[in-house]
Amino acid sequence: MQDTLSQTFSALADPTRRAILARLRHGEASVSELAEPFLGQMTLPGVTKHLKVLEKAGLVTKGREAQWRPCTLNAEPLNDVAAWMDEYRAHMEASLDRLGEYLKTVTKTVTKTTPPSAPTTSPDSPDDHHG
Amino acid sequence: MQDTLSQTFSALADPTRRAILARLRHGEASVSELAEPFLGQMTLPGVTKHLKVLEKAGLVTKGREAQWRPCTLNAEPLNDVAAWMDEYRAHMEASLDRLGEYLKTVTKTVTKTTPPSAPTTSPDSPDDHHG
């Protein structure tokens, strides 16, 4: 049997399942509402299977009403993921620092190779053309 | 082909792989050092397989020295997980609030059902018997 944290990570390891969760962030939805955007790429039973994985992991809860059984997001398992991630905080920050240093080097190189009279718009100049 | 985020979540969905990452939090280690705690439950090739999954997901980097190829933790992919999780922050906090409310109810019930003269040690009383 899979441990709870592995089950959560496993459930999140799929773009369709993450898209379903993203939809549920905006409120509850029926199975057919959730399935609709995916029916071009997969069948309704295909989507239902993904939903079952999310339900088993406790990330989605289904209402008990006989006719309309709305699916709801349950973010509780994500708190365990966050707690697990906390132990890696220092390493994550170090890797962001390294990325920052790298980007600084790249920016310097780009600035040096771009001629000063290049007709590019400055990121500071206001853009009045909305839409 | 699996997208990057799915690959990261997939790599994290295993207790052995998470234990390997936890070991690497304390510094680099050789494959045999990493394998040692698991050799009672699995073979060296078994551990190596897990390491390959972590390397493929970019969570572990292997040194290039011919003899001693130390494995290092690379937390960069975890920053993408953190960014993904950020979108669920509000829902996660709401679920923690619900848990807090529930625990308050439980505590109240326990306090009510415990007789006042029960010979239990209060959580406030200092415990002098260390060890």
PDB file of C-alpha atoms in Angstrom, chain A residues 2-3 5-6 9-10 12-15 18 21-22 24-25 73-76 78-79 81-82 84-85 87-89 91-93 95-96 98-99, chain B residues 2-3 5-6 9-10 12-15 18 21-22 24-25 73-76 78-79 81-82 84-85 87-89 91-93 95-96 98-99:
ATOM      1  CA  GLN A   2       1.227   3.477  -0.897  1.00  0.00           C
ATOM      2  CA  ASP A   3       1.904   5.908   1.989  1.00  0.00           C
ATOM      3  CA  LEU A   5       2.499  11.464   0.877  1.00  0.00           C
ATOM      4  CA  SER A   6       3.454   9.172  -2.022  1.00  0.00           C
ATOM      5  CA  PHE A   9       2.620  13.197  -5.113  1.00  0.00           C
ATOM      6  CA  SER A  10       1.452  10.407  -7.427  1.00  0.00           C
ATOM      7  CA  LEU A  12      -0.248  15.377  -8.741  1.00  0.00           C
ATOM      8  CA  ALA A  13       2.074  13.771 -11.308  1.00  0.00           C
ATOM      9  CA  ASP A  14      -0.341  14.263 -14.192  1.00  0.00           C
ATOM     10  CA  PRO A  15      -1.252  17.429 -16.139  1.00  0.00           C
ATOM     11  CA  ARG A  18      -3.586  19.195 -12.050  1.00  0.00           C
ATOM     12  CA  LEU A  21      -7.631  20.763  -9.455  1.00  0.00           C
ATOM     13  CA  ALA A  22      -6.992  24.175 -11.039  1.00  0.00           C
ATOM     14  CA  LEU A  24     -11.877  23.328  -8.759  1.00  0.00           C
ATOM     15  CA  ARG A  25      -9.921  26.222  -7.243  1.00  0.00           C
ATOM     16  CA  LEU A  73     -11.229  20.736  -3.971  1.00  0.00           C
ATOM     17  CA  ASN A  74      -9.772  19.569  -0.661  1.00  0.00           C
ATOM     18  CA  ALA A  75      -6.344  21.156  -0.205  1.00  0.00           C
ATOM     19  CA  GLU A  76      -5.575  19.401   3.084  1.00  0.00           C
ATOM     20  CA  LEU A  78      -1.185  19.770   0.089  1.00  0.00           C
ATOM     21  CA  ASN A  79      -0.357  20.924   3.608  1.00  0.00           C
ATOM     22  CA  VAL A  81       3.448  18.389   0.841  1.00  0.00           C
ATOM     23  CA  ALA A  82       4.233  21.907   2.125  1.00  0.00           C
ATOM     24  CA  TRP A  84       7.726  18.041   3.534  1.00  0.00           C
ATOM     25  CA  MET A  85       9.027  20.864   1.303  1.00  0.00           C
ATOM     26  CA  GLU A  87      12.844  20.743   5.094  1.00  0.00           C
ATOM     27  CA  TYR A  88      14.271  21.696   1.707  1.00  0.00           C
ATOM     28  CA  ARG A  89      13.732  25.455   2.137  1.00  0.00           C
ATOM     29  CA  HIS A  91      18.448  24.225  -0.489  1.00  0.00           C
ATOM     30  CA  MET A  92      15.640  25.757  -2.568  1.00  0.00           C
ATOM     31  CA  GLU A  93      16.751  29.271  -1.665  1.00  0.00           C
ATOM     32  CA  SER A  95      19.325  27.157  -5.904  1.00  0.00           C
ATOM     33  CA  LEU A  96      17.304  30.360  -6.508  1.00  0.00           C
ATOM     34  CA  ARG A  98      22.499  30.455  -8.004  1.00  0.00           C
ATOM     35  CA  LEU A  99      19.843  31.053 -10.691  1.00  0.00           C
TER      36      LEU A  99
ATOM     37  CA  GLN B   2       6.214  13.561 -19.226  1.00  0.00           C
ATOM     38  CA  ASP B   3       6.203  17.324 -18.526  1.00  0.00           C
ATOM     39  CA  LEU B   5       6.380  19.153 -13.129  1.00  0.00           C
ATOM     40  CA  SER B   6       4.815  15.702 -13.551  1.00  0.00           C
ATOM     41  CA  PHE B   9       5.974  14.868  -8.628  1.00  0.00           C
ATOM     42  CA  SER B  10       6.477  11.342  -9.960  1.00  0.00           C
ATOM     43  CA  LEU B  12       8.819  12.357  -5.185  1.00  0.00           C
ATOM     44  CA  ALA B  13       6.040   9.735  -5.062  1.00  0.00           C
ATOM     45  CA  ASP B  14       8.239   7.103  -3.416  1.00  0.00           C
ATOM     46  CA  PRO B  15       9.453   6.825   0.205  1.00  0.00           C
ATOM     47  CA  ARG B  18      12.413  10.826  -0.538  1.00  0.00           C
ATOM     48  CA  LEU B  21      16.883  13.190  -0.875  1.00  0.00           C
ATOM     49  CA  ALA B  22      16.664  13.572   2.919  1.00  0.00           C
ATOM     50  CA  LEU B  24      21.546  14.355   0.584  1.00  0.00           C
ATOM     51  CA  ARG B  25      20.205  17.367   2.491  1.00  0.00           C
ATOM     52  CA  LEU B  73      20.906  17.333  -3.983  1.00  0.00           C
ATOM     53  CA  ASN B  74      19.581  19.832  -6.512  1.00  0.00           C
ATOM     54  CA  ALA B  75      16.501  21.549  -5.076  1.00  0.00           C
ATOM     55  CA  GLU B  76      15.755  23.635  -8.171  1.00  0.00           C
ATOM     56  CA  LEU B  78      11.241  21.924  -5.925  1.00  0.00           C
ATOM     57  CA  ASN B  79      10.932  25.647  -6.625  1.00  0.00           C
ATOM     58  CA  VAL B  81       6.545  22.649  -7.080  1.00  0.00           C
ATOM     59  CA  ALA B  82       6.451  25.586  -4.624  1.00  0.00           C
ATOM     60  CA  TRP B  84       2.540  25.465  -8.338  1.00  0.00           C
ATOM     61  CA  MET B  85       1.505  25.134  -4.676  1.00  0.00           C
ATOM     62  CA  GLU B  87      -1.927  28.921  -6.319  1.00  0.00           C
ATOM     63  CA  TYR B  88      -3.489  26.695  -3.668  1.00  0.00           C
ATOM     64  CA  ARG B  89      -2.314  28.801  -0.702  1.00  0.00           C
ATOM     65  CA  HIS B  91      -7.389  26.705  -0.011  1.00  0.00           C
ATOM     66  CA  MET B  92      -4.581  25.208   2.086  1.00  0.00           C
ATOM     67  CA  GLU B  93      -5.030  27.859   4.776  1.00  0.00           C
ATOM     68  CA  SER B  95      -8.292  23.591   5.304  1.00  0.00           C
ATOM     69  CA  LEU B  96      -5.879  24.276   8.176  1.00  0.00           C
ATOM     70  CA  ARG B  98     -11.098  23.866   9.464  1.00  0.00           C
ATOM     71  CA  LEU B  99      -8.677  21.398  11.069  1.00  0.00           C
TER      72      LEU B  99
END
